[in-house]
PDB file of C-alpha atoms in Angstrom:
ATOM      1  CA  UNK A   1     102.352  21.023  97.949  1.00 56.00           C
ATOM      2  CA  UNK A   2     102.047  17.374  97.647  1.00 62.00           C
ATOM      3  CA  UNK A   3      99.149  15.737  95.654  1.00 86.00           C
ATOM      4  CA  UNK A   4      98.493  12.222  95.416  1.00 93.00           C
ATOM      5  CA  UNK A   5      96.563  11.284  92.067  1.00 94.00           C
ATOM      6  CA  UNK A   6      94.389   7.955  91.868  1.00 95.00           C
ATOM      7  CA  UNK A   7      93.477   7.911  87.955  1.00 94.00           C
ATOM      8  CA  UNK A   8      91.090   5.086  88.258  1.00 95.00           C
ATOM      9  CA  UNK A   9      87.533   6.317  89.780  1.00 93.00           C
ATOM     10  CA  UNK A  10      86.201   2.943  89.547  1.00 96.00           C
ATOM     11  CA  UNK A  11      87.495  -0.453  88.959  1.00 97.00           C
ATOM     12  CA  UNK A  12      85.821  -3.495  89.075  1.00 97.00           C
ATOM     13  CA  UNK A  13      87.036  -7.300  89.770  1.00 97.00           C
ATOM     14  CA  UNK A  14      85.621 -10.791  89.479  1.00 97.00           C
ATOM     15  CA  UNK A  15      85.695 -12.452  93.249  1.00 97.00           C
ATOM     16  CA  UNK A  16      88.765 -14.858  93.516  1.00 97.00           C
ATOM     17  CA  UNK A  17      90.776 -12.472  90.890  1.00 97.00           C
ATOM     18  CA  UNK A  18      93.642 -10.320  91.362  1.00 98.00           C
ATOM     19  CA  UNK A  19      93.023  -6.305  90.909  1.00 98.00           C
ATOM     20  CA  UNK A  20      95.571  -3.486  90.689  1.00 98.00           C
ATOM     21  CA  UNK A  21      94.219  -0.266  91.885  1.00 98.00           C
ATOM     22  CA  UNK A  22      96.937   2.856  90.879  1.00 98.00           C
ATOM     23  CA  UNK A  23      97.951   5.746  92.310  1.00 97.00           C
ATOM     24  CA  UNK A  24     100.609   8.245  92.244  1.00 97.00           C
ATOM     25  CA  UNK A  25     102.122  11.018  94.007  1.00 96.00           C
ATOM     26  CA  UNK A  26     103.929  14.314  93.622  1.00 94.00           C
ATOM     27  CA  UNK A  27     106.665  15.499  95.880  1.00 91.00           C
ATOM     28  CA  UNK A  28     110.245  16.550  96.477  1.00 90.00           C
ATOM     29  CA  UNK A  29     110.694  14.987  99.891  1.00 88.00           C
ATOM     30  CA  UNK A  30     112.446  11.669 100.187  1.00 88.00           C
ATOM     31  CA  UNK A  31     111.896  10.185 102.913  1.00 87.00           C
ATOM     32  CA  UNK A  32     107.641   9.596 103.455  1.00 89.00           C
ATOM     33  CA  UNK A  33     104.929   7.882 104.466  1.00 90.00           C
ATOM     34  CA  UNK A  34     102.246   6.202 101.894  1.00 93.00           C
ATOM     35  CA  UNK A  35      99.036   4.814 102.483  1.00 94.00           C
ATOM     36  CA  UNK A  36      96.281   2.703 101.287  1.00 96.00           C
ATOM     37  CA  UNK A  37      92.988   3.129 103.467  1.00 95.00           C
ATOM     38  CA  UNK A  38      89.371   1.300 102.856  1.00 95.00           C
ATOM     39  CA  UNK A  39      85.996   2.717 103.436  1.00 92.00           C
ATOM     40  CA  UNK A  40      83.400   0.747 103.293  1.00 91.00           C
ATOM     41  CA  UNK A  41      79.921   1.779 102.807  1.00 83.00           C
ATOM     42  CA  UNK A  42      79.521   1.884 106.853  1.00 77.00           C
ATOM     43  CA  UNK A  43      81.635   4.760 106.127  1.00 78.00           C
ATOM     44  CA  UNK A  44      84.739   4.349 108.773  1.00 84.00           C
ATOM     45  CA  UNK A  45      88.229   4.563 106.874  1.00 89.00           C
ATOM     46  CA  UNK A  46      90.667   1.730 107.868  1.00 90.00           C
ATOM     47  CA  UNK A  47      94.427   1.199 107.221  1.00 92.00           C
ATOM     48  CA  UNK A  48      94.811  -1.435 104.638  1.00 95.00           C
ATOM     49  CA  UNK A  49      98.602  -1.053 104.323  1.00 94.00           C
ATOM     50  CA  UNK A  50     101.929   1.387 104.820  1.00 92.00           C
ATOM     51  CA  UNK A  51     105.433   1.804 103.389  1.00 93.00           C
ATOM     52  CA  UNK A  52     108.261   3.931 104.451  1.00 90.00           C
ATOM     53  CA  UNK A  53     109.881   5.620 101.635  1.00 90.00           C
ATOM     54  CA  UNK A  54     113.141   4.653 102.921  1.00 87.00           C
ATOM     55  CA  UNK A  55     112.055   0.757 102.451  1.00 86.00           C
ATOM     56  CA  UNK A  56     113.261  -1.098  98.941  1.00 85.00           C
ATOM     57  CA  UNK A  57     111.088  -4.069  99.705  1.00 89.00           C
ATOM     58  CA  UNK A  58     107.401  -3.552  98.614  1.00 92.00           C
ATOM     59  CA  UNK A  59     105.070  -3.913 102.277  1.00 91.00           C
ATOM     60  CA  UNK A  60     102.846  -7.224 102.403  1.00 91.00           C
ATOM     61  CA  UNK A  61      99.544  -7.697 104.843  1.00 90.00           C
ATOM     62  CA  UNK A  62      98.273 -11.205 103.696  1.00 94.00           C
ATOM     63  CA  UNK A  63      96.481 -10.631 100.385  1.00 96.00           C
ATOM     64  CA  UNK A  64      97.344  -6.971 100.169  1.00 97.00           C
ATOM     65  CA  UNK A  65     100.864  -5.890  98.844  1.00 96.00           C
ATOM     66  CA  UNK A  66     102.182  -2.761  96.634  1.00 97.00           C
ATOM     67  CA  UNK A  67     104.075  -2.169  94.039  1.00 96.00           C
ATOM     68  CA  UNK A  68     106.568   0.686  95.402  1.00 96.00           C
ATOM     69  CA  UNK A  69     108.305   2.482  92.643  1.00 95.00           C
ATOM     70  CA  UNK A  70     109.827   5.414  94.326  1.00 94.00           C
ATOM     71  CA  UNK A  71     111.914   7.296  90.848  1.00 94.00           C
ATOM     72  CA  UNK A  72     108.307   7.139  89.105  1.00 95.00           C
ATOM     73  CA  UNK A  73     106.661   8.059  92.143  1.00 96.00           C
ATOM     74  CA  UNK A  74     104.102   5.063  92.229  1.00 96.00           C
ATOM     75  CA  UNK A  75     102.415   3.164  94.888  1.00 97.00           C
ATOM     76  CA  UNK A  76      99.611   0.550  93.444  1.00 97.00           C
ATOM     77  CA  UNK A  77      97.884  -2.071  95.581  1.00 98.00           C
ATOM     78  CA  UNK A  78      97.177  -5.237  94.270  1.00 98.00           C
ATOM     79  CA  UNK A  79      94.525  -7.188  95.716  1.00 98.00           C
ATOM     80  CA  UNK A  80      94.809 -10.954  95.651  1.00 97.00           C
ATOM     81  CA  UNK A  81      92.047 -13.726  96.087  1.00 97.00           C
ATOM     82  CA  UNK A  82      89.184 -10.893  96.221  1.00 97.00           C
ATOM     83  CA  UNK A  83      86.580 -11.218  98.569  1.00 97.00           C
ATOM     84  CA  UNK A  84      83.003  -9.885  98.555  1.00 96.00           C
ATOM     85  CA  UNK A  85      84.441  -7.927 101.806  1.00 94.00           C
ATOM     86  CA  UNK A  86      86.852  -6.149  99.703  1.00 96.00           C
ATOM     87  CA  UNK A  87      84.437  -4.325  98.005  1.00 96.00           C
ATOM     88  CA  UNK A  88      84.853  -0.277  98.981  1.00 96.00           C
ATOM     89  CA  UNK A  89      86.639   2.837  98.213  1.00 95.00           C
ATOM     90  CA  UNK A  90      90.022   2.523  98.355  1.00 97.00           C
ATOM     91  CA  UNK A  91      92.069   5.821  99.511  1.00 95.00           C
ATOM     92  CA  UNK A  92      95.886   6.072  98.398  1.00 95.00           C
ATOM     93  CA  UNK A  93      97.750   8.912 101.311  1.00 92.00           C
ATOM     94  CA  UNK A  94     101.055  10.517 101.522  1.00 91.00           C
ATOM     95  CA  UNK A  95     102.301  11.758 104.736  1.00 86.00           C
ATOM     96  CA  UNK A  96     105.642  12.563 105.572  1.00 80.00           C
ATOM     97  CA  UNK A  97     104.568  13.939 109.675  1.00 67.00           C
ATOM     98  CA  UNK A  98     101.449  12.862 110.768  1.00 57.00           C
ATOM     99  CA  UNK A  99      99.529  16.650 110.076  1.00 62.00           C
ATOM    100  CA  UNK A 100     100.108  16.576 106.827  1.00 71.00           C
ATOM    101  CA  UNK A 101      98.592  13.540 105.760  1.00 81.00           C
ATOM    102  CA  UNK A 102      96.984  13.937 101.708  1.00 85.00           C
ATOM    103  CA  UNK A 103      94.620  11.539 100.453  1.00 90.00           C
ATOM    104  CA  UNK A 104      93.366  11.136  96.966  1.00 92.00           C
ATOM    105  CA  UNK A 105      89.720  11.280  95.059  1.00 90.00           C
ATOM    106  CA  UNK A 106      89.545   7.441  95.817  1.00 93.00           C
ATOM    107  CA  UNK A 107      88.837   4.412  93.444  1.00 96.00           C
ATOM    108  CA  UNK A 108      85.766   2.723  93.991  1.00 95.00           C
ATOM    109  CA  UNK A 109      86.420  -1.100  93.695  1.00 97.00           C
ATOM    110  CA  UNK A 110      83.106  -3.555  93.236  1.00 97.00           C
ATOM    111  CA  UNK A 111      83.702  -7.051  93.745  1.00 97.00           C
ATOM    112  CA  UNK A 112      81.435  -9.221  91.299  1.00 96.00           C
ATOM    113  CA  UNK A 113      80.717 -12.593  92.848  1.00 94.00           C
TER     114      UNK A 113
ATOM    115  CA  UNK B  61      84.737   2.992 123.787  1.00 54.00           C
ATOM    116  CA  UNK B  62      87.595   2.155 121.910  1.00 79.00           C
ATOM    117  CA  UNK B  63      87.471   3.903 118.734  1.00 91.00           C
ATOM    118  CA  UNK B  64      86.715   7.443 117.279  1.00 94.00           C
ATOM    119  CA  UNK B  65      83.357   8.248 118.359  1.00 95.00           C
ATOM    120  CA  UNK B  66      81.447  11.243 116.196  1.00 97.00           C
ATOM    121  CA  UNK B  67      78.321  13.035 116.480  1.00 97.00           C
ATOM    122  CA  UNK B  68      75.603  13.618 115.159  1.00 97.00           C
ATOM    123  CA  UNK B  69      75.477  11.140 112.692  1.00 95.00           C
ATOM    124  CA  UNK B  70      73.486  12.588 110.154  1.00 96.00           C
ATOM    125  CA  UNK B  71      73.008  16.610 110.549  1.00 97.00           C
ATOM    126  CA  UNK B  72      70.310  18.535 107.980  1.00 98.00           C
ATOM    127  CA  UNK B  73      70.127  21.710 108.470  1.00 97.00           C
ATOM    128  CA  UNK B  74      68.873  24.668 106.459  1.00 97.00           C
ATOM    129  CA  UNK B  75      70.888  27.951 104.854  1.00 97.00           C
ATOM    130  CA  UNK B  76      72.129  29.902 107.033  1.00 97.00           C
ATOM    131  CA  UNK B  77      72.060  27.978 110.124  1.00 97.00           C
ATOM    132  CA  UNK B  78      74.785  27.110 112.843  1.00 98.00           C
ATOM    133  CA  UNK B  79      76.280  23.627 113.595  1.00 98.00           C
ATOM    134  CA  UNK B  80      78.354  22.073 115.688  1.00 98.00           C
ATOM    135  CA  UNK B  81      80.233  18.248 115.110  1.00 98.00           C
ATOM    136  CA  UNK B  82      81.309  16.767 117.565  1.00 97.00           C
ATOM    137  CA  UNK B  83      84.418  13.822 117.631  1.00 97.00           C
ATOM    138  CA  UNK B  84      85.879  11.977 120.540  1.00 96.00           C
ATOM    139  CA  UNK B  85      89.129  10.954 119.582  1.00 94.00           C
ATOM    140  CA  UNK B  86      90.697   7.426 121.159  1.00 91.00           C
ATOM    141  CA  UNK B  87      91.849   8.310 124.923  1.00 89.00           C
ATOM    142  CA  UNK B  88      95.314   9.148 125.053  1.00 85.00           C
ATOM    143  CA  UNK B  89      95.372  10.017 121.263  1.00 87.00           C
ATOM    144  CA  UNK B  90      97.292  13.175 121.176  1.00 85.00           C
ATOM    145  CA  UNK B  91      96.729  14.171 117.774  1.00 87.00           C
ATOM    146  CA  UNK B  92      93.083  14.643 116.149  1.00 91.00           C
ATOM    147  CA  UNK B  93      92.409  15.733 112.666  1.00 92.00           C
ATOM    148  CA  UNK B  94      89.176  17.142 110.883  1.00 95.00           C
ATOM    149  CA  UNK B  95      88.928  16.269 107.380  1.00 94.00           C
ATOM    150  CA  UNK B  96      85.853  16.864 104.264  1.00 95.00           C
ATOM    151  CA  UNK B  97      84.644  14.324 101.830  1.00 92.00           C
ATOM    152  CA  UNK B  98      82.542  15.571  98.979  1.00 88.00           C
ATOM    153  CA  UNK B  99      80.209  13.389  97.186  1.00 79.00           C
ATOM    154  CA  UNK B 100      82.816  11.394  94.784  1.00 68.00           C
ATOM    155  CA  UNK B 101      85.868  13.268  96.118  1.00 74.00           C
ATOM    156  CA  UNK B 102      88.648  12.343  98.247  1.00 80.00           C
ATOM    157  CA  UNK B 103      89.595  13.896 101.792  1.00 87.00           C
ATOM    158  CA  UNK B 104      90.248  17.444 102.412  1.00 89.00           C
ATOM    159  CA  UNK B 105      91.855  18.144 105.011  1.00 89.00           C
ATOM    160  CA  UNK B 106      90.324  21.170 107.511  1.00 94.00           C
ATOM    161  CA  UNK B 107      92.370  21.335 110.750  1.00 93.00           C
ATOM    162  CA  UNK B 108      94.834  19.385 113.001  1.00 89.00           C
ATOM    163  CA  UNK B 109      95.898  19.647 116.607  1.00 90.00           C
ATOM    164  CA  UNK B 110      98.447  18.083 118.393  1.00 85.00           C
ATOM    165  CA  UNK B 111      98.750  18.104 122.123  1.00 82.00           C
ATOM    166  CA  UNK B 112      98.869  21.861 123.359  1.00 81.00           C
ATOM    167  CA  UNK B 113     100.601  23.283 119.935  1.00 84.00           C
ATOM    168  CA  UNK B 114      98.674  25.804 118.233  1.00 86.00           C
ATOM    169  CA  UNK B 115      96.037  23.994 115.621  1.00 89.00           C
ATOM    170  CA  UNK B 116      97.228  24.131 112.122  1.00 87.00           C
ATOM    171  CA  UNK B 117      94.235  25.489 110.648  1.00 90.00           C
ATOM    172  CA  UNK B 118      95.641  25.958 106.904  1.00 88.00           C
ATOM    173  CA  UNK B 119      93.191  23.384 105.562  1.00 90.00           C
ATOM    174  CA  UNK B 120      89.757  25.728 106.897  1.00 94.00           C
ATOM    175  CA  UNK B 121      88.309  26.747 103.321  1.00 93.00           C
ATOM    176  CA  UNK B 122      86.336  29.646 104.978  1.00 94.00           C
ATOM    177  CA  UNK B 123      86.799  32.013 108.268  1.00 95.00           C
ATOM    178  CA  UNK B 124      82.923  30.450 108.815  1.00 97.00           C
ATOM    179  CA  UNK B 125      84.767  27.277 109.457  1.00 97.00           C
ATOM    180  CA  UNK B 126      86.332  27.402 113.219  1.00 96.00           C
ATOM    181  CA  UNK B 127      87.336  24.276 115.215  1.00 96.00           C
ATOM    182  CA  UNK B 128      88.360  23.750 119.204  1.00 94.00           C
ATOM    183  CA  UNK B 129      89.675  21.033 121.008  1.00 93.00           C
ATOM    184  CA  UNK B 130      88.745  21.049 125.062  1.00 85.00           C
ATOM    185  CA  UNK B 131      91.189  19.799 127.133  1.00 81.00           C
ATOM    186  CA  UNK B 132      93.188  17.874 124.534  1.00 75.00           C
ATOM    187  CA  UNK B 133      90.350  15.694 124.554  1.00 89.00           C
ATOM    188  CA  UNK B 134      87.217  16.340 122.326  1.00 94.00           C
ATOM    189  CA  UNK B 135      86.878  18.193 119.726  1.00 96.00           C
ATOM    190  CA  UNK B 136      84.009  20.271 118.209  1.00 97.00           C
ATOM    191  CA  UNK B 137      84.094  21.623 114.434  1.00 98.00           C
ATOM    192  CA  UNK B 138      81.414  24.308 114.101  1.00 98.00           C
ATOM    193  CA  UNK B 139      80.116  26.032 110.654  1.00 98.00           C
ATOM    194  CA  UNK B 140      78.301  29.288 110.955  1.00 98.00           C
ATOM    195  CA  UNK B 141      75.756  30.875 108.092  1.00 98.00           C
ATOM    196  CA  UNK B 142      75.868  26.962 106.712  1.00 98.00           C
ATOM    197  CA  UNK B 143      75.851  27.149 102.705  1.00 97.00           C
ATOM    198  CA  UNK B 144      74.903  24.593 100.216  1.00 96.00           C
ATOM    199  CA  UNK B 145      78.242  23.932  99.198  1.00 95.00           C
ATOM    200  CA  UNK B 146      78.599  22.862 103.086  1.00 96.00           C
ATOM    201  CA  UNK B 147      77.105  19.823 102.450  1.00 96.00           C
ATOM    202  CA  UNK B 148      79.494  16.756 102.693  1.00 96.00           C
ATOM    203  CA  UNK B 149      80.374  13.978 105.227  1.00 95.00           C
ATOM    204  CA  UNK B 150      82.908  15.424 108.053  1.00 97.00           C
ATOM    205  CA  UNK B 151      85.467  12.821 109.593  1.00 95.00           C
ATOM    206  CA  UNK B 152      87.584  12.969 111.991  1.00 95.00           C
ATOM    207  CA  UNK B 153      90.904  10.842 112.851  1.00 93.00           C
ATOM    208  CA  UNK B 154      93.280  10.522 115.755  1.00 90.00           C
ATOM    209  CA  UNK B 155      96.512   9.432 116.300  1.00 85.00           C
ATOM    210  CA  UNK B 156      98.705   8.748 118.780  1.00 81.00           C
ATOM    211  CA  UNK B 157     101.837  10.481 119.894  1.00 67.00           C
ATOM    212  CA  UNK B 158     104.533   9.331 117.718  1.00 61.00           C
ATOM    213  CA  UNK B 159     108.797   9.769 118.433  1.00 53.00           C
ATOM    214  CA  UNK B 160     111.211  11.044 115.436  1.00 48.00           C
ATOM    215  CA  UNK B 161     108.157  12.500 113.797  1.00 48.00           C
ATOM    216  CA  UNK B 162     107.444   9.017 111.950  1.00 55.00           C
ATOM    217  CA  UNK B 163     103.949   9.342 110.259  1.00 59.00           C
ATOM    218  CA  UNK B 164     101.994   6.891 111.805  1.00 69.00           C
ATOM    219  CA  UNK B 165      98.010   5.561 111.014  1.00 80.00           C
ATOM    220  CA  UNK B 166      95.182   7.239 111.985  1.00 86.00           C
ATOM    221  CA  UNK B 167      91.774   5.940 113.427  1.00 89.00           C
ATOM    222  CA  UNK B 168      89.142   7.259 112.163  1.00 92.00           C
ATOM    223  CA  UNK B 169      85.494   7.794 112.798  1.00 94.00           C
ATOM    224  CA  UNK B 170      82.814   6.701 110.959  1.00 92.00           C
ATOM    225  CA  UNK B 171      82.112  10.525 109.813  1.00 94.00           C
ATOM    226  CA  UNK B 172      78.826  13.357 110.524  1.00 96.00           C
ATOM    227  CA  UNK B 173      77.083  13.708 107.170  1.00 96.00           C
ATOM    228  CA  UNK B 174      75.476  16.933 107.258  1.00 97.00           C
ATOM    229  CA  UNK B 175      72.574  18.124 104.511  1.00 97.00           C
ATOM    230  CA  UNK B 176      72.335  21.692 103.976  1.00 97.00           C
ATOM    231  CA  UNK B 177      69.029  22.915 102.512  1.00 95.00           C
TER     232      UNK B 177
END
């Protein structure tokens, strides 16, 4: 089964600063799906950012990007320019069909103005 | 309305009781998904229909657990003889049909917390 491992429970940044949340993933597959989702306190999860396994070139959304190493089987998201709004749990997924999508415990990130 | 719609939002109930959750997934979403979160754990996934397939139901921790889906439209999740342990929030997520079994993002609700006493 595949398990996706976020080793950083919390993780804290200073507002205008760059943070690194981490998270890996276990599987034999090689072509997949990965994830990073938000939830914020109002409790609804929403996609932050996706790569396709089969993709060299890390996936960008304005001040979200990743750091795709598929051999060690790591997908980080760096945050850039934090914002007070960017404080939340942050959920790293692997899916390689959409029913078998596997999040992890989550990383709390708190955003100190 | 446009999004995943759940309900109740909050749900305490006490040992032993029944519940019911109910989602509305995004019209014309063909797939909807059930999934647990713990206090300070991540998502664990419960059940997951698409279209008319049979549900995959490998992810129900307990045969108290049971889930339907009405005309491949809403969906109610229903816990019998609740138990302490019940207690977490319950969200569900739809997605959309998608071709050459890509994995595509899901839209979730904003989740039924339910309190078992």
């Amino acid at each position: 089964a595949q398990t996706v491992t976020q080793s950083q429970p919390e993780m804290s940044v200073q507002e205008a600063e760059t943070v690194t949340l981490s998270c890996t993933y276990d599987t034999s597959e090689s072509d997949y799906y990965l994830f990073w989702y938000k939830q914020p306190p109002s409790r609804q999860m929403i996609l932050v950012i996706r790569q396709e396994a089969y993709k060299q070139q890390n996936a960008t959304e304005n001040r979200f990007s990743v750091n795709f190493q598929k051999a060690a089987k790591s997908f980080s998201l760096k945050i850039s320019d934090s914002q007070l709004g960017d404080a939340a749990m942050y959920f790293c997924a692997y899916s390689r069909y959409n029913n078998d999508m596997r999040f992890g415990a989550g990383t709390r990130l708190t955003v100190k103005p | 309305g446009a999004g995943v719609s759940q309900s109740p939002s909050n749900k305490v109930t006490e040992k032993g009781k029944d519940v019911e959750l109910r989602c509305d997934p995004i019209s014309g979403h063909t797939a909807l998904y059930w999934y647990r979160q713990s206090l300070g754990q991540g998502l664990e996934f419960l059940i997951y229909f698409q279209g008319n397939s049979a549900p995959d139901k490998s992810g129900l921790p307990s045969d108290r657990f049971s889930a339907e889906r009405t005309g491949g439209s809403v969906s109610t999740l229903t816990i019998q003889r609740t138990q302490q342990e019940d207690s977490a929030v319950y969200l569900c997520a739809s997605s959309p049909s998608l071709t050459g079994g890509r994995s595509g993002e899901l839209f979730f609700g904003e989740g039924s917390r339910l309190t078992v006493l």
